[in-house]
């Protein structure tokens, strides 16, 4: 059990939802260990924002598809901060739209390697590293529940994330570790939202009772809740942070 400052590892933590979560957790006093693949400018901007809030951060360049990179991230975080309280497995690739008959092996490998293998390696290391009573969170997708045509590979990998989370919740439950996945849907200003036509955006708005799509700040608040003491008994769930999309 951790009584001092808690440390959270976030993969894909320097852009989009990952960065919003990191900066929000920094404002709450967490230590952050973040990974990213290639965008050095975003990594430096995230580092500066966290420092401005008075929090501590460690930012590591590495690819979650590489098990050794994931192990190095966790080792560096433990060396810098000590015990690991929580992990947010957020790194992923956007949907590669292609019918089953047209998806290439290279496209399939990329989606599976990043969304499935990368998440598996992160959750595997989380299971080995997170302290008793800690938290593990992974990012799924609305597409796992409502798959459009052309999303076969992506939808399958995001559905797999939910199943991994359920299995890990069973395995880590005896240690008091809560494990959940998040379903962010289309987040305003990030991911697939930036590629949508105005017509498609309006269709999403009409199917969302809250009248807007979730923002990165909504995801950050949900992650903070799942890390809190109040969420100790929330485990094995997929939380849809979608404003009621398609209910």
PDB file of C-alpha atoms in Angstrom:
ATOM      1  CA  UNK A   1       0.000   0.000   0.000  1.00  0.00           C
ATOM      2  CA  UNK A   2       1.293   3.463  -0.915  1.00  0.00           C
ATOM      3  CA  UNK A   3       0.852   6.233   1.631  1.00  0.00           C
ATOM      4  CA  UNK A   4       2.887   8.996  -0.058  1.00  0.00           C
ATOM      5  CA  UNK A   5       2.785  10.401  -3.584  1.00  0.00           C
ATOM      6  CA  UNK A   6       1.390   7.856  -6.022  1.00  0.00           C
ATOM      7  CA  UNK A   7       3.011   7.048  -9.353  1.00  0.00           C
ATOM      8  CA  UNK A   8       1.075   6.275 -12.534  1.00  0.00           C
ATOM      9  CA  UNK A   9       2.500   4.996 -15.830  1.00  0.00           C
ATOM     10  CA  UNK A  10       0.737   6.095 -19.033  1.00  0.00           C
ATOM     11  CA  UNK A  11       1.601   4.700 -22.453  1.00  0.00           C
ATOM     12  CA  UNK A  12       0.843   7.079 -25.287  1.00  0.00           C
ATOM     13  CA  UNK A  13       0.952   9.770 -22.632  1.00  0.00           C
ATOM     14  CA  UNK A  14       2.155  12.851 -24.486  1.00  0.00           C
ATOM     15  CA  UNK A  15      -0.627  13.496 -27.010  1.00  0.00           C
ATOM     16  CA  UNK A  16      -4.417  13.579 -27.139  1.00  0.00           C
ATOM     17  CA  UNK A  17      -6.258  11.764 -24.372  1.00  0.00           C
ATOM     18  CA  UNK A  18      -3.039  10.441 -22.841  1.00  0.00           C
ATOM     19  CA  UNK A  19      -1.634  13.929 -22.420  1.00  0.00           C
ATOM     20  CA  UNK A  20      -4.908  15.287 -21.014  1.00  0.00           C
ATOM     21  CA  UNK A  21      -4.942  12.484 -18.453  1.00  0.00           C
ATOM     22  CA  UNK A  22      -1.290  13.066 -17.561  1.00  0.00           C
ATOM     23  CA  UNK A  23      -1.734  16.797 -17.039  1.00  0.00           C
ATOM     24  CA  UNK A  24      -4.892  16.294 -14.975  1.00  0.00           C
ATOM     25  CA  UNK A  25      -3.228  13.699 -12.758  1.00  0.00           C
ATOM     26  CA  UNK A  26      -0.247  16.025 -12.357  1.00  0.00           C
ATOM     27  CA  UNK A  27      -2.623  18.705 -11.047  1.00  0.00           C
ATOM     28  CA  UNK A  28      -3.830  16.162  -8.482  1.00  0.00           C
ATOM     29  CA  UNK A  29      -0.284  15.501  -7.289  1.00  0.00           C
ATOM     30  CA  UNK A  30       0.584  12.186  -8.952  1.00  0.00           C
ATOM     31  CA  UNK A  31       4.054  11.334 -10.212  1.00  0.00           C
ATOM     32  CA  UNK A  32       3.877  10.480 -13.925  1.00  0.00           C
ATOM     33  CA  UNK A  33       5.930   8.115 -16.076  1.00  0.00           C
ATOM     34  CA  UNK A  34       4.931   8.551 -19.711  1.00  0.00           C
ATOM     35  CA  UNK A  35       5.918   6.791 -22.912  1.00  0.00           C
ATOM     36  CA  UNK A  36       5.749   7.980 -26.506  1.00  0.00           C
ATOM     37  CA  UNK A  37       6.992   6.732 -29.877  1.00  0.00           C
ATOM     38  CA  UNK A  38       8.175   9.594 -32.064  1.00  0.00           C
ATOM     39  CA  UNK A  39       6.743  13.076 -31.425  1.00  0.00           C
ATOM     40  CA  UNK A  40       9.561  14.739 -29.481  1.00  0.00           C
ATOM     41  CA  UNK A  41       7.917  18.173 -29.552  1.00  0.00           C
ATOM     42  CA  UNK A  42       4.732  16.904 -27.892  1.00  0.00           C
ATOM     43  CA  UNK A  43       6.792  15.025 -25.323  1.00  0.00           C
ATOM     44  CA  UNK A  44       8.711  18.168 -24.387  1.00  0.00           C
ATOM     45  CA  UNK A  45       5.526  20.247 -24.239  1.00  0.00           C
ATOM     46  CA  UNK A  46       3.942  17.675 -21.932  1.00  0.00           C
ATOM     47  CA  UNK A  47       7.023  17.639 -19.728  1.00  0.00           C
ATOM     48  CA  UNK A  48       6.898  21.432 -19.427  1.00  0.00           C
ATOM     49  CA  UNK A  49       3.180  21.463 -18.613  1.00  0.00           C
ATOM     50  CA  UNK A  50       3.608  18.879 -15.863  1.00  0.00           C
ATOM     51  CA  UNK A  51       6.588  20.738 -14.416  1.00  0.00           C
ATOM     52  CA  UNK A  52       4.563  23.961 -14.387  1.00  0.00           C
ATOM     53  CA  UNK A  53       1.972  22.246 -12.193  1.00  0.00           C
ATOM     54  CA  UNK A  54       4.675  21.322  -9.693  1.00  0.00           C
ATOM     55  CA  UNK A  55       4.485  17.579 -10.328  1.00  0.00           C
ATOM     56  CA  UNK A  56       7.296  15.165 -11.193  1.00  0.00           C
ATOM     57  CA  UNK A  57       7.474  13.333 -14.502  1.00  0.00           C
ATOM     58  CA  UNK A  58       9.621  10.846 -16.370  1.00  0.00           C
ATOM     59  CA  UNK A  59       9.136  10.672 -20.135  1.00  0.00           C
ATOM     60  CA  UNK A  60      10.554   7.676 -21.978  1.00  0.00           C
ATOM     61  CA  UNK A  61      10.742   7.162 -25.740  1.00  0.00           C
ATOM     62  CA  UNK A  62       9.768   3.618 -26.678  1.00  0.00           C
ATOM     63  CA  UNK A  63       7.365   1.411 -28.602  1.00  0.00           C
ATOM     64  CA  UNK A  64       4.885  -0.777 -26.724  1.00  0.00           C
ATOM     65  CA  UNK A  65       5.094  -3.336 -29.541  1.00  0.00           C
ATOM     66  CA  UNK A  66       8.561  -4.091 -28.225  1.00  0.00           C
ATOM     67  CA  UNK A  67       8.377  -6.032 -24.961  1.00  0.00           C
ATOM     68  CA  UNK A  68      11.867  -4.888 -23.970  1.00  0.00           C
ATOM     69  CA  UNK A  69      10.790  -1.241 -24.385  1.00  0.00           C
ATOM     70  CA  UNK A  70       7.832  -1.811 -22.075  1.00  0.00           C
ATOM     71  CA  UNK A  71      10.044  -3.486 -19.490  1.00  0.00           C
ATOM     72  CA  UNK A  72      12.479  -0.572 -19.701  1.00  0.00           C
ATOM     73  CA  UNK A  73       9.657   1.927 -19.114  1.00  0.00           C
ATOM     74  CA  UNK A  74       8.525   0.161 -15.960  1.00  0.00           C
ATOM     75  CA  UNK A  75      12.075  -0.296 -14.704  1.00  0.00           C
ATOM     76  CA  UNK A  76      12.851   3.388 -15.250  1.00  0.00           C
ATOM     77  CA  UNK A  77       9.665   4.427 -13.450  1.00  0.00           C
ATOM     78  CA  UNK A  78      10.432   2.211 -10.461  1.00  0.00           C
ATOM     79  CA  UNK A  79      14.018   3.453 -10.305  1.00  0.00           C
ATOM     80  CA  UNK A  80      12.886   7.089 -10.381  1.00  0.00           C
ATOM     81  CA  UNK A  81       9.779   6.978  -8.205  1.00  0.00           C
ATOM     82  CA  UNK A  82       9.665   3.648  -6.379  1.00  0.00           C
ATOM     83  CA  UNK A  83       6.422   1.675  -6.150  1.00  0.00           C
ATOM     84  CA  UNK A  84       3.971   1.859  -9.064  1.00  0.00           C
ATOM     85  CA  UNK A  85       0.372   2.535  -8.029  1.00  0.00           C
ATOM     86  CA  UNK A  86      -1.388   2.652 -11.377  1.00  0.00           C
ATOM     87  CA  UNK A  87      -1.034   1.990 -15.095  1.00  0.00           C
ATOM     88  CA  UNK A  88      -3.061   3.468 -17.963  1.00  0.00           C
ATOM     89  CA  UNK A  89      -2.459   1.377 -21.107  1.00  0.00           C
ATOM     90  CA  UNK A  90      -3.487   4.017 -23.592  1.00  0.00           C
ATOM     91  CA  UNK A  91      -1.145   3.615 -26.579  1.00  0.00           C
ATOM     92  CA  UNK A  92      -2.966   2.554 -29.721  1.00  0.00           C
ATOM     93  CA  UNK A  93      -3.457   3.109 -33.415  1.00  0.00           C
ATOM     94  CA  UNK A  94      -6.575   4.555 -35.037  1.00  0.00           C
ATOM     95  CA  UNK A  95      -8.926   2.481 -37.136  1.00  0.00           C
ATOM     96  CA  UNK A  96      -7.489   1.365 -40.471  1.00  0.00           C
ATOM     97  CA  UNK A  97     -10.612   1.354 -42.633  1.00  0.00           C
ATOM     98  CA  UNK A  98     -10.539  -1.539 -45.076  1.00  0.00           C
ATOM     99  CA  UNK A  99     -13.002  -4.292 -46.010  1.00  0.00           C
ATOM    100  CA  UNK A 100     -11.952  -7.816 -45.089  1.00  0.00           C
ATOM    101  CA  UNK A 101     -11.239  -8.531 -48.738  1.00  0.00           C
ATOM    102  CA  UNK A 102      -8.888  -5.574 -49.108  1.00  0.00           C
ATOM    103  CA  UNK A 103      -6.916  -5.340 -45.861  1.00  0.00           C
ATOM    104  CA  UNK A 104      -3.265  -6.116 -46.454  1.00  0.00           C
ATOM    105  CA  UNK A 105      -1.145  -8.269 -44.186  1.00  0.00           C
ATOM    106  CA  UNK A 106       0.977  -5.227 -43.358  1.00  0.00           C
ATOM    107  CA  UNK A 107      -2.095  -3.224 -42.264  1.00  0.00           C
ATOM    108  CA  UNK A 108      -3.370  -6.143 -40.200  1.00  0.00           C
ATOM    109  CA  UNK A 109      -0.010  -6.640 -38.513  1.00  0.00           C
ATOM    110  CA  UNK A 110       0.217  -2.956 -37.583  1.00  0.00           C
ATOM    111  CA  UNK A 111      -3.221  -2.853 -35.947  1.00  0.00           C
ATOM    112  CA  UNK A 112      -2.728  -6.153 -34.118  1.00  0.00           C
ATOM    113  CA  UNK A 113       0.826  -5.378 -33.027  1.00  0.00           C
ATOM    114  CA  UNK A 114      -0.026  -1.966 -31.571  1.00  0.00           C
ATOM    115  CA  UNK A 115      -3.542  -2.452 -30.198  1.00  0.00           C
ATOM    116  CA  UNK A 116      -3.286  -6.089 -29.117  1.00  0.00           C
ATOM    117  CA  UNK A 117       0.350  -6.992 -28.515  1.00  0.00           C
ATOM    118  CA  UNK A 118       1.325  -3.561 -27.232  1.00  0.00           C
ATOM    119  CA  UNK A 119      -1.571  -3.505 -24.783  1.00  0.00           C
ATOM    120  CA  UNK A 120      -0.907  -7.103 -23.737  1.00  0.00           C
ATOM    121  CA  UNK A 121       2.753  -6.371 -22.995  1.00  0.00           C
ATOM    122  CA  UNK A 122       1.762  -3.279 -20.991  1.00  0.00           C
ATOM    123  CA  UNK A 123      -0.874  -5.118 -18.964  1.00  0.00           C
ATOM    124  CA  UNK A 124       1.497  -8.024 -18.426  1.00  0.00           C
ATOM    125  CA  UNK A 125       4.123  -5.720 -16.963  1.00  0.00           C
ATOM    126  CA  UNK A 126       1.473  -3.893 -14.953  1.00  0.00           C
ATOM    127  CA  UNK A 127       0.429  -7.190 -13.359  1.00  0.00           C
ATOM    128  CA  UNK A 128       4.034  -7.762 -12.323  1.00  0.00           C
ATOM    129  CA  UNK A 129       4.693  -4.246 -11.082  1.00  0.00           C
ATOM    130  CA  UNK A 130       1.608  -2.561  -9.619  1.00  0.00           C
ATOM    131  CA  UNK A 131       1.401  -2.654  -5.833  1.00  0.00           C
ATOM    132  CA  UNK A 132      -1.398  -4.422  -3.980  1.00  0.00           C
ATOM    133  CA  UNK A 133      -4.446  -2.168  -3.914  1.00  0.00           C
ATOM    134  CA  UNK A 134      -3.373  -0.424  -7.109  1.00  0.00           C
ATOM    135  CA  UNK A 135      -5.168   0.264 -10.375  1.00  0.00           C
ATOM    136  CA  UNK A 136      -4.859  -0.843 -14.002  1.00  0.00           C
ATOM    137  CA  UNK A 137      -6.800   0.841 -16.830  1.00  0.00           C
ATOM    138  CA  UNK A 138      -6.774   0.221 -20.597  1.00  0.00           C
ATOM    139  CA  UNK A 139      -8.330   2.028 -23.556  1.00  0.00           C
ATOM    140  CA  UNK A 140     -10.925   0.157 -25.632  1.00  0.00           C
ATOM    141  CA  UNK A 141     -13.300   1.761 -28.166  1.00  0.00           C
ATOM    142  CA  UNK A 142     -16.951   2.274 -29.027  1.00  0.00           C
ATOM    143  CA  UNK A 143     -16.163   0.441 -32.257  1.00  0.00           C
ATOM    144  CA  UNK A 144     -15.821  -2.773 -30.244  1.00  0.00           C
ATOM    145  CA  UNK A 145     -19.563  -2.453 -29.496  1.00  0.00           C
ATOM    146  CA  UNK A 146     -20.798  -0.782 -32.684  1.00  0.00           C
ATOM    147  CA  UNK A 147     -18.402  -1.848 -35.460  1.00  0.00           C
ATOM    148  CA  UNK A 148     -18.908  -0.119 -38.800  1.00  0.00           C
ATOM    149  CA  UNK A 149     -18.053  -1.799 -42.080  1.00  0.00           C
ATOM    150  CA  UNK A 150     -14.334  -1.743 -42.714  1.00  0.00           C
ATOM    151  CA  UNK A 151     -13.325  -1.948 -39.045  1.00  0.00           C
ATOM    152  CA  UNK A 152     -12.854  -5.720 -38.719  1.00  0.00           C
ATOM    153  CA  UNK A 153      -9.263  -5.729 -37.486  1.00  0.00           C
ATOM    154  CA  UNK A 154      -9.536  -2.629 -35.311  1.00  0.00           C
ATOM    155  CA  UNK A 155     -12.827  -3.682 -33.701  1.00  0.00           C
ATOM    156  CA  UNK A 156     -11.419  -7.124 -32.944  1.00  0.00           C
ATOM    157  CA  UNK A 157      -8.336  -5.716 -31.220  1.00  0.00           C
ATOM    158  CA  UNK A 158     -10.376  -3.323 -29.095  1.00  0.00           C
ATOM    159  CA  UNK A 159     -12.790  -6.096 -28.117  1.00  0.00           C
ATOM    160  CA  UNK A 160      -9.729  -8.115 -27.148  1.00  0.00           C
ATOM    161  CA  UNK A 161      -8.643  -5.308 -24.819  1.00  0.00           C
ATOM    162  CA  UNK A 162     -11.907  -5.682 -22.902  1.00  0.00           C
ATOM    163  CA  UNK A 163     -11.412  -9.426 -22.551  1.00  0.00           C
ATOM    164  CA  UNK A 164      -7.817  -8.990 -21.388  1.00  0.00           C
ATOM    165  CA  UNK A 165      -9.068  -6.564 -18.759  1.00  0.00           C
ATOM    166  CA  UNK A 166     -11.690  -9.008 -17.505  1.00  0.00           C
ATOM    167  CA  UNK A 167      -9.160 -11.827 -17.221  1.00  0.00           C
ATOM    168  CA  UNK A 168      -6.668  -9.577 -15.467  1.00  0.00           C
ATOM    169  CA  UNK A 169      -9.381  -8.407 -13.065  1.00  0.00           C
ATOM    170  CA  UNK A 170      -9.873 -12.053 -12.083  1.00  0.00           C
ATOM    171  CA  UNK A 171      -6.161 -12.662 -11.658  1.00  0.00           C
ATOM    172  CA  UNK A 172      -5.354  -9.466  -9.744  1.00  0.00           C
ATOM    173  CA  UNK A 173      -8.531  -9.226  -7.682  1.00  0.00           C
ATOM    174  CA  UNK A 174      -7.071 -11.229  -4.769  1.00  0.00           C
ATOM    175  CA  UNK A 175      -4.393  -8.524  -4.458  1.00  0.00           C
ATOM    176  CA  UNK A 176      -6.990  -5.764  -4.292  1.00  0.00           C
ATOM    177  CA  UNK A 177      -6.012  -4.404  -7.717  1.00  0.00           C
ATOM    178  CA  UNK A 178      -8.933  -3.018  -9.726  1.00  0.00           C
ATOM    179  CA  UNK A 179      -8.709  -3.444 -13.511  1.00  0.00           C
ATOM    180  CA  UNK A 180     -11.004  -1.678 -15.979  1.00  0.00           C
ATOM    181  CA  UNK A 181     -11.210  -0.511 -19.582  1.00  0.00           C
ATOM    182  CA  UNK A 182     -12.494   2.767 -20.974  1.00  0.00           C
ATOM    183  CA  UNK A 183     -14.594   3.289 -24.078  1.00  0.00           C
ATOM    184  CA  UNK A 184     -13.989   6.881 -25.192  1.00  0.00           C
ATOM    185  CA  UNK A 185     -15.977   6.849 -28.401  1.00  0.00           C
ATOM    186  CA  UNK A 186     -15.140   9.720 -30.744  1.00  0.00           C
ATOM    187  CA  UNK A 187     -13.334  12.327 -28.643  1.00  0.00           C
ATOM    188  CA  UNK A 188     -13.712  15.927 -29.801  1.00  0.00           C
ATOM    189  CA  UNK A 189     -10.490  17.266 -31.266  1.00  0.00           C
ATOM    190  CA  UNK A 190      -8.640  13.948 -31.132  1.00  0.00           C
ATOM    191  CA  UNK A 191      -8.289  10.650 -32.977  1.00  0.00           C
ATOM    192  CA  UNK A 192     -10.966   9.789 -35.513  1.00  0.00           C
ATOM    193  CA  UNK A 193     -12.860  13.023 -34.781  1.00  0.00           C
ATOM    194  CA  UNK A 194     -10.236  15.008 -36.669  1.00  0.00           C
ATOM    195  CA  UNK A 195     -10.885  12.950 -39.822  1.00  0.00           C
ATOM    196  CA  UNK A 196     -14.695  13.102 -39.723  1.00  0.00           C
ATOM    197  CA  UNK A 197     -16.776  14.998 -42.239  1.00  0.00           C
ATOM    198  CA  UNK A 198     -19.198  17.587 -40.867  1.00  0.00           C
ATOM    199  CA  UNK A 199     -22.049  15.289 -41.873  1.00  0.00           C
ATOM    200  CA  UNK A 200     -20.637  12.383 -39.870  1.00  0.00           C
ATOM    201  CA  UNK A 201     -19.997  14.596 -36.851  1.00  0.00           C
ATOM    202  CA  UNK A 202     -23.600  15.760 -36.895  1.00  0.00           C
ATOM    203  CA  UNK A 203     -24.740  12.126 -37.038  1.00  0.00           C
ATOM    204  CA  UNK A 204     -22.680  11.388 -33.926  1.00  0.00           C
ATOM    205  CA  UNK A 205     -24.145  14.406 -32.124  1.00  0.00           C
ATOM    206  CA  UNK A 206     -27.703  13.293 -32.934  1.00  0.00           C
ATOM    207  CA  UNK A 207     -27.031   9.831 -31.457  1.00  0.00           C
ATOM    208  CA  UNK A 208     -25.598  11.274 -28.234  1.00  0.00           C
ATOM    209  CA  UNK A 209     -28.218  12.280 -25.623  1.00  0.00           C
ATOM    210  CA  UNK A 210     -25.791  14.695 -23.938  1.00  0.00           C
ATOM    211  CA  UNK A 211     -25.698  16.710 -27.156  1.00  0.00           C
ATOM    212  CA  UNK A 212     -21.930  16.671 -27.548  1.00  0.00           C
ATOM    213  CA  UNK A 213     -19.113  14.188 -27.882  1.00  0.00           C
ATOM    214  CA  UNK A 214     -16.718  13.483 -25.013  1.00  0.00           C
ATOM    215  CA  UNK A 215     -13.654  15.665 -24.636  1.00  0.00           C
ATOM    216  CA  UNK A 216     -10.198  14.607 -23.516  1.00  0.00           C
ATOM    217  CA  UNK A 217     -10.962  16.311 -20.198  1.00  0.00           C
ATOM    218  CA  UNK A 218     -13.914  13.948 -19.693  1.00  0.00           C
ATOM    219  CA  UNK A 219     -11.587  10.994 -20.110  1.00  0.00           C
ATOM    220  CA  UNK A 220      -9.110  12.538 -17.683  1.00  0.00           C
ATOM    221  CA  UNK A 221     -11.781  12.907 -15.023  1.00  0.00           C
ATOM    222  CA  UNK A 222     -12.878   9.297 -15.470  1.00  0.00           C
ATOM    223  CA  UNK A 223      -9.322   7.974 -15.166  1.00  0.00           C
ATOM    224  CA  UNK A 224      -8.833  10.068 -12.024  1.00  0.00           C
ATOM    225  CA  UNK A 225     -11.989   8.531 -10.555  1.00  0.00           C
ATOM    226  CA  UNK A 226     -10.858   4.989 -11.330  1.00  0.00           C
ATOM    227  CA  UNK A 227      -7.548   5.727  -9.599  1.00  0.00           C
ATOM    228  CA  UNK A 228      -9.288   7.108  -6.523  1.00  0.00           C
ATOM    229  CA  UNK A 229     -10.124   5.329  -3.276  1.00  0.00           C
ATOM    230  CA  UNK A 230     -13.802   5.657  -4.172  1.00  0.00           C
ATOM    231  CA  UNK A 231     -13.374   3.257  -7.104  1.00  0.00           C
ATOM    232  CA  UNK A 232     -11.743   0.446  -5.145  1.00  0.00           C
ATOM    233  CA  UNK A 233     -14.626  -1.942  -5.877  1.00  0.00           C
ATOM    234  CA  UNK A 234     -15.061  -0.996  -9.538  1.00  0.00           C
ATOM    235  CA  UNK A 235     -13.281  -3.774 -11.422  1.00  0.00           C
ATOM    236  CA  UNK A 236     -13.707  -5.856 -14.555  1.00  0.00           C
ATOM    237  CA  UNK A 237     -15.829  -3.216 -16.260  1.00  0.00           C
ATOM    238  CA  UNK A 238     -15.758  -1.351 -19.552  1.00  0.00           C
ATOM    239  CA  UNK A 239     -16.821   2.219 -18.844  1.00  0.00           C
ATOM    240  CA  UNK A 240     -18.365   4.011 -21.814  1.00  0.00           C
ATOM    241  CA  UNK A 241     -17.475   7.704 -21.554  1.00  0.00           C
ATOM    242  CA  UNK A 242     -19.676   8.606 -24.507  1.00  0.00           C
ATOM    243  CA  UNK A 243     -22.493  10.821 -23.263  1.00  0.00           C
ATOM    244  CA  UNK A 244     -24.951   7.967 -23.776  1.00  0.00           C
ATOM    245  CA  UNK A 245     -24.043   7.356 -27.415  1.00  0.00           C
ATOM    246  CA  UNK A 246     -26.548   4.985 -29.051  1.00  0.00           C
ATOM    247  CA  UNK A 247     -28.457   4.009 -25.921  1.00  0.00           C
TER     248      UNK A 247
END
